[in-house]
Amino acid sequence: MKKILIVTNWKLNGTKKTIKKLIKKYKKIINKTKNIKIIIAPPLIYLDYTKKKIKKINIELAAQNIDLHLSGAYTGETSIKMLKDIGIKYVIIGHSERKIYHNENNNIIEKKFNLVNDNRLIPILCIGENYTEYKNNQTKKICIQQIKSILKNTKKKLIKKLIIAYEPIWSIGTNKYPKPKEIQKINKYIKSYIYKKYKELHNKTIIQYGGSVNINNFYEIIKQPNVDGTLIGNASLNGKNFVSMIKQIL
Ligand code: 13P
């Protein structure tokens, strides 16, 4: 059985009360998941709280974002050093919601990616096309362009793991998604590109899929040979459904 990496991106959702309840639900499947690893990305303000709640449970944490700076007069920001300080290992980088609502471009994403990598944390890099690009059969080209531009100056030797989430922009929160076979093709293409271009990343590369993953499509998607995991938003906020979803692959 292949190894599967599930990342749950809670985005701007939750309170201490709902997080406590959700973790209780997650706990039900956690020890049954030998080949499944779960990483939660709660809102930054709840990282520490969530960390306390998952003590002794086999779950790890990711931040949803970091600032470009390490310290200084940058009101409202959180640095990679602060995340390291509280024991966080992963950071989501390049999410399309940050591109859309916070004007993050490839230049900023590249800097953030390298900042995470240089500090020996693990970036979870989101890439993907918009609907017009999808319709025009440009998905492969767009994904590779994004990878090339973001990894061009990365110190490859420092990469502990390369986690890439193929997340078509048009499928995020829309209940629309590519057919599982299409996802398989894209993930396979991305993986072969990375293997060809960066030999040192063999065995270190994980290609996930994200975008409207739900209880009905999860199994079909995850069973594709080149889908190494999923990045789940909305469907990870309902504990009962999330547990039923993961049970499909136990
Ligand atoms: P949804 O699962 O809600 O479509 O969100 C996907 C996503 O953006 C995960 O990062």
CSV table of C-alpha atoms and ligand atoms in Angstrom, one decimal:
chain,number,residue,atom,x,y,z
A,1,MET,CA,0.0,0.0,0.0
A,2,LYS,CA,1.4,3.4,-1.0
A,3,LYS,CA,2.1,6.1,1.6
A,4,ILE,CA,-0.5,8.9,1.7
A,5,LEU,CA,-0.2,12.4,2.9
A,6,ILE,CA,-3.4,14.2,3.9
A,7,VAL,CA,-3.1,17.9,4.6
A,8,THR,CA,-6.2,19.6,6.0
A,9,ASN,CA,-6.3,23.4,5.3
A,10,TRP,CA,-8.7,24.9,7.8
A,11,LYS,CA,-8.3,28.4,6.2
A,12,LEU,CA,-10.0,31.1,8.2
A,13,ASN,CA,-12.3,28.8,10.2
A,14,GLY,CA,-12.6,27.6,13.7
A,15,THR,CA,-12.7,28.5,17.4
A,16,LYS,CA,-11.0,26.8,20.3
A,17,LYS,CA,-14.3,25.0,20.9
A,18,THR,CA,-14.7,23.7,17.3
A,19,ILE,CA,-11.0,22.8,17.1
A,20,LYS,CA,-11.2,20.7,20.3
A,21,LYS,CA,-14.2,18.9,18.8
A,22,LEU,CA,-12.6,18.3,15.4
A,23,ILE,CA,-9.4,16.9,17.0
A,24,LYS,CA,-11.5,14.5,19.0
A,25,LYS,CA,-13.0,13.2,15.8
A,26,TYR,CA,-9.6,13.1,14.0
A,27,LYS,CA,-8.3,11.0,16.9
A,28,LYS,CA,-10.7,8.2,16.0
A,29,ILE,CA,-8.8,7.3,12.9
A,30,ILE,CA,-5.3,8.5,13.7
A,31,ASN,CA,-3.9,5.3,15.2
A,32,LYS,CA,-5.3,3.2,12.5
A,33,THR,CA,-3.4,5.0,9.8
A,34,LYS,CA,0.0,3.4,9.4
A,35,ASN,CA,0.6,4.4,5.9
A,36,ILE,CA,-1.4,7.7,6.2
A,37,LYS,CA,0.1,10.8,7.6
A,38,ILE,CA,-2.1,13.7,8.5
A,39,ILE,CA,-1.0,17.3,8.7
A,40,ILE,CA,-3.4,20.1,10.0
A,41,ALA,CA,-3.1,23.7,8.9
A,42,PRO,CA,-5.2,25.7,11.4
A,43,PRO,CA,-5.3,29.5,11.4
A,44,LEU,CA,-2.0,30.9,12.6
A,45,ILE,CA,-3.5,32.1,15.9
A,46,TYR,CA,-4.6,28.6,16.8
A,47,LEU,CA,-1.4,26.8,15.9
A,48,ASP,CA,-0.2,26.6,19.5
A,49,TYR,CA,-3.6,25.7,20.8
A,50,THR,CA,-3.9,22.9,18.2
A,51,LYS,CA,-0.4,21.7,19.1
A,52,LYS,CA,-1.5,21.2,22.7
A,53,LYS,CA,-4.6,19.4,21.6
A,54,ILE,CA,-2.7,16.9,19.4
A,55,LYS,CA,-0.1,16.0,22.0
A,56,LYS,CA,0.7,12.3,21.8
A,57,ILE,CA,-1.3,12.0,18.6
A,58,ASN,CA,0.4,11.2,15.4
A,59,ILE,CA,-0.6,14.4,13.6
A,60,GLU,CA,1.7,17.2,12.5
A,61,LEU,CA,1.1,20.9,11.9
A,62,ALA,CA,1.5,23.3,9.1
A,63,ALA,CA,1.2,27.1,8.9
A,64,GLN,CA,-1.0,28.6,6.2
A,65,ASN,CA,1.4,31.4,5.5
A,66,ILE,CA,4.5,33.2,6.7
A,67,ASP,CA,5.9,36.7,6.2
A,68,LEU,CA,8.9,37.4,4.0
A,69,HIS,CA,10.8,39.0,6.9
A,70,LEU,CA,12.3,37.4,9.9
A,71,SER,CA,11.6,40.2,12.3
A,72,GLY,CA,11.1,43.9,12.5
A,73,ALA,CA,8.4,46.5,11.9
A,74,TYR,CA,5.9,44.4,10.0
A,75,THR,CA,2.7,44.8,11.8
A,76,GLY,CA,0.4,41.8,11.8
A,77,GLU,CA,2.9,39.3,10.4
A,78,THR,CA,4.4,36.0,11.6
A,79,SER,CA,7.9,34.9,10.7
A,80,ILE,CA,9.4,31.5,9.9
A,81,LYS,CA,11.6,31.9,13.0
A,82,MET,CA,8.5,32.2,15.2
A,83,LEU,CA,7.0,29.1,13.6
A,84,LYS,CA,10.2,27.2,14.2
A,85,ASP,CA,10.2,28.4,17.8
A,86,ILE,CA,6.8,26.8,18.5
A,87,GLY,CA,7.8,23.6,16.7
A,88,ILE,CA,6.0,23.9,13.4
A,89,LYS,CA,7.5,21.8,10.5
A,90,TYR,CA,5.4,22.6,7.4
A,91,VAL,CA,4.2,25.8,5.7
A,92,ILE,CA,1.7,26.1,2.8
A,93,ILE,CA,3.1,28.3,0.1
A,94,GLY,CA,1.6,29.7,-3.1
A,95,HIS,CA,-2.1,29.0,-2.2
A,96,SER,CA,-4.3,30.6,-4.8
A,97,GLU,CA,-6.3,32.4,-2.2
A,98,ARG,CA,-3.1,34.3,-1.2
A,99,LYS,CA,-2.5,35.0,-4.8
A,100,ILE,CA,-6.1,36.4,-5.3
A,101,TYR,CA,-6.7,38.2,-2.0
A,102,HIS,CA,-3.1,39.2,-1.1
A,103,ASN,CA,-1.6,39.8,-4.5
A,104,GLU,CA,1.1,37.1,-4.0
A,105,ASN,CA,2.9,36.6,-7.3
A,106,ASN,CA,5.6,34.0,-8.3
A,107,ASN,CA,8.3,36.3,-7.1
A,108,ILE,CA,6.9,36.5,-3.6
A,109,ILE,CA,6.1,32.8,-3.6
A,110,GLU,CA,9.6,31.9,-4.7
A,111,LYS,CA,11.1,34.0,-1.8
A,112,LYS,CA,8.7,32.4,0.7
A,113,PHE,CA,9.5,28.9,-0.6
A,114,ASN,CA,13.2,29.5,-0.3
A,115,LEU,CA,12.8,31.1,3.2
A,116,VAL,CA,11.0,28.0,4.4
A,117,ASN,CA,13.5,25.6,2.7
A,118,ASP,CA,16.6,27.5,3.9
A,119,ASN,CA,15.2,27.3,7.5
A,120,ARG,CA,14.9,23.5,7.1
A,121,LEU,CA,11.2,23.5,7.3
A,122,ILE,CA,9.1,21.8,4.6
A,123,PRO,CA,7.0,23.9,2.2
A,124,ILE,CA,3.8,22.6,0.8
A,125,LEU,CA,3.8,24.3,-2.6
A,126,CYS,CA,0.4,24.8,-4.3
A,127,ILE,CA,0.4,25.1,-8.1
A,128,GLY,CA,-2.4,25.0,-10.7
A,129,GLU,CA,-4.2,26.5,-13.6
A,130,ASN,CA,-7.3,28.7,-14.0
A,131,TYR,CA,-10.4,27.6,-15.8
A,132,THR,CA,-9.5,29.2,-19.2
A,133,GLU,CA,-6.1,27.6,-19.1
A,134,TYR,CA,-7.7,24.2,-18.2
A,135,LYS,CA,-10.1,24.5,-21.1
A,136,ASN,CA,-7.3,25.4,-23.4
A,137,ASN,CA,-5.3,22.4,-22.4
A,138,GLN,CA,-2.5,24.4,-20.8
A,139,THR,CA,-2.5,22.7,-17.4
A,140,LYS,CA,0.8,20.9,-17.9
A,141,LYS,CA,2.5,24.0,-19.3
A,142,ILE,CA,1.3,26.2,-16.5
A,143,CYS,CA,2.2,23.8,-13.7
A,144,ILE,CA,5.7,23.3,-15.0
A,145,GLN,CA,6.2,27.1,-15.5
A,146,GLN,CA,5.2,27.6,-11.9
A,147,ILE,CA,7.5,24.9,-10.6
A,148,LYS,CA,10.4,26.2,-12.7
A,149,SER,CA,10.1,29.7,-11.6
A,150,ILE,CA,9.7,28.9,-7.9
A,151,LEU,CA,12.5,26.3,-7.7
A,152,LYS,CA,15.0,28.1,-9.9
A,153,ASN,CA,17.2,29.4,-7.1
A,154,THR,CA,16.3,26.8,-4.4
A,155,LYS,CA,19.1,25.1,-2.6
A,156,LYS,CA,18.1,21.6,-3.7
A,157,LYS,CA,20.5,19.9,-1.2
A,158,LEU,CA,18.5,21.5,1.6
A,159,ILE,CA,15.2,20.1,0.5
A,160,LYS,CA,14.1,17.5,3.1
A,161,LYS,CA,10.9,16.8,1.1
A,162,LEU,CA,9.3,18.4,-1.9
A,163,ILE,CA,5.5,18.5,-1.3
A,164,ILE,CA,3.6,19.9,-4.3
A,165,ALA,CA,-0.2,20.1,-4.3
A,166,TYR,CA,-1.7,20.3,-7.7
A,167,GLU,CA,-4.7,22.6,-7.0
A,168,PRO,CA,-6.6,23.8,-10.0
A,169,ILE,CA,-7.7,27.3,-9.1
A,170,TRP,CA,-11.2,26.7,-10.6
A,171,SER,CA,-11.8,23.7,-8.4
A,172,ILE,CA,-11.1,25.3,-5.0
A,173,GLY,CA,-14.4,25.5,-3.1
A,174,THR,CA,-16.5,25.2,-6.2
A,175,ASN,CA,-17.4,21.5,-6.2
A,176,LYS,CA,-15.9,21.2,-9.6
A,177,TYR,CA,-12.8,19.2,-10.3
A,178,PRO,CA,-10.9,17.4,-13.0
A,179,LYS,CA,-11.8,13.8,-13.6
A,180,PRO,CA,-9.6,11.5,-11.4
A,181,LYS,CA,-7.9,10.2,-14.6
A,182,GLU,CA,-7.0,13.8,-15.6
A,183,ILE,CA,-5.6,14.4,-12.1
A,184,GLN,CA,-3.5,11.2,-12.5
A,185,LYS,CA,-2.1,12.4,-15.8
A,186,ILE,CA,-1.1,15.8,-14.5
A,187,ASN,CA,0.4,14.4,-11.3
A,188,LYS,CA,2.4,11.9,-13.3
A,189,TYR,CA,3.6,14.6,-15.6
A,190,ILE,CA,4.7,16.8,-12.8
A,191,LYS,CA,6.5,13.9,-11.0
A,192,SER,CA,8.3,12.8,-14.2
A,193,TYR,CA,9.4,16.4,-14.8
A,194,ILE,CA,10.8,16.7,-11.3
A,195,TYR,CA,12.5,13.3,-11.5
A,196,LYS,CA,14.1,14.2,-14.8
A,197,LYS,CA,15.2,17.7,-13.9
A,198,TYR,CA,16.2,17.2,-10.2
A,199,LYS,CA,17.6,13.7,-9.8
A,200,GLU,CA,18.4,14.4,-6.1
A,201,LEU,CA,14.7,14.7,-5.4
A,202,HIS,CA,13.9,11.1,-6.2
A,203,ASN,CA,12.2,9.5,-3.2
A,204,LYS,CA,11.6,13.0,-1.7
A,205,THR,CA,8.8,14.1,-3.9
A,206,ILE,CA,5.1,14.0,-2.9
A,207,ILE,CA,2.5,15.2,-5.4
A,208,GLN,CA,-0.9,15.7,-3.9
A,209,TYR,CA,-4.2,16.9,-5.3
A,210,GLY,CA,-6.4,19.6,-3.8
A,211,GLY,CA,-9.7,21.3,-4.8
A,212,SER,CA,-13.2,20.2,-3.9
A,213,VAL,CA,-12.1,16.8,-2.5
A,214,ASN,CA,-15.1,15.4,-0.6
A,215,ILE,CA,-16.5,12.2,0.8
A,216,ASN,CA,-17.8,11.2,-2.7
A,217,ASN,CA,-14.8,11.7,-4.8
A,218,PHE,CA,-12.0,11.1,-2.3
A,219,TYR,CA,-11.5,7.4,-3.0
A,220,GLU,CA,-11.5,7.7,-6.8
A,221,ILE,CA,-8.9,10.5,-6.6
A,222,ILE,CA,-6.6,8.9,-4.0
A,223,LYS,CA,-6.5,5.5,-5.7
A,224,GLN,CA,-4.8,7.1,-8.7
A,225,PRO,CA,-1.2,5.8,-8.7
A,226,ASN,CA,0.4,9.2,-8.9
A,227,VAL,CA,-1.8,10.9,-6.3
A,228,ASP,CA,0.3,10.7,-3.2
A,229,GLY,CA,-2.2,12.5,-1.0
A,230,THR,CA,-4.7,15.3,-0.9
A,231,LEU,CA,-4.9,18.9,0.4
A,232,ILE,CA,-8.4,19.3,1.7
A,233,GLY,CA,-10.2,22.5,2.7
A,234,ASN,CA,-13.9,22.5,3.4
A,235,ALA,CA,-14.4,18.7,3.7
A,236,SER,CA,-11.8,18.6,6.6
A,237,LEU,CA,-14.0,20.9,8.8
A,238,ASN,CA,-16.7,18.3,9.3
A,239,GLY,CA,-15.2,15.8,11.6
A,240,LYS,CA,-17.7,13.0,11.0
A,241,ASN,CA,-17.4,13.2,7.2
A,242,PHE,CA,-13.6,13.6,7.4
A,243,VAL,CA,-13.4,10.4,9.5
A,244,SER,CA,-15.7,8.5,7.0
A,245,MET,CA,-13.6,9.8,4.2
A,246,ILE,CA,-10.3,8.5,5.6
A,247,LYS,CA,-11.9,5.2,6.6
A,248,GLN,CA,-12.3,4.5,2.9
A,249,ILE,CA,-8.6,3.9,2.7
A,250,LEU,CA,-7.9,2.1,6.0
B,1,13P,P1,-11.6,23.0,-0.9
B,1,13P,O1,-11.3,21.5,-0.5
B,1,13P,O2,-12.6,23.6,0.1
B,1,13P,O3,-12.0,23.1,-2.3
B,1,13P,O4,-10.3,23.8,-0.7
B,1,13P,C1,-9.1,23.2,-1.3
B,1,13P,C2,-8.0,24.0,-0.8
B,1,13P,O5,-7.9,25.2,-1.1
B,1,13P,C3,-7.0,23.4,0.1
B,1,13P,O6,-5.9,24.2,0.3
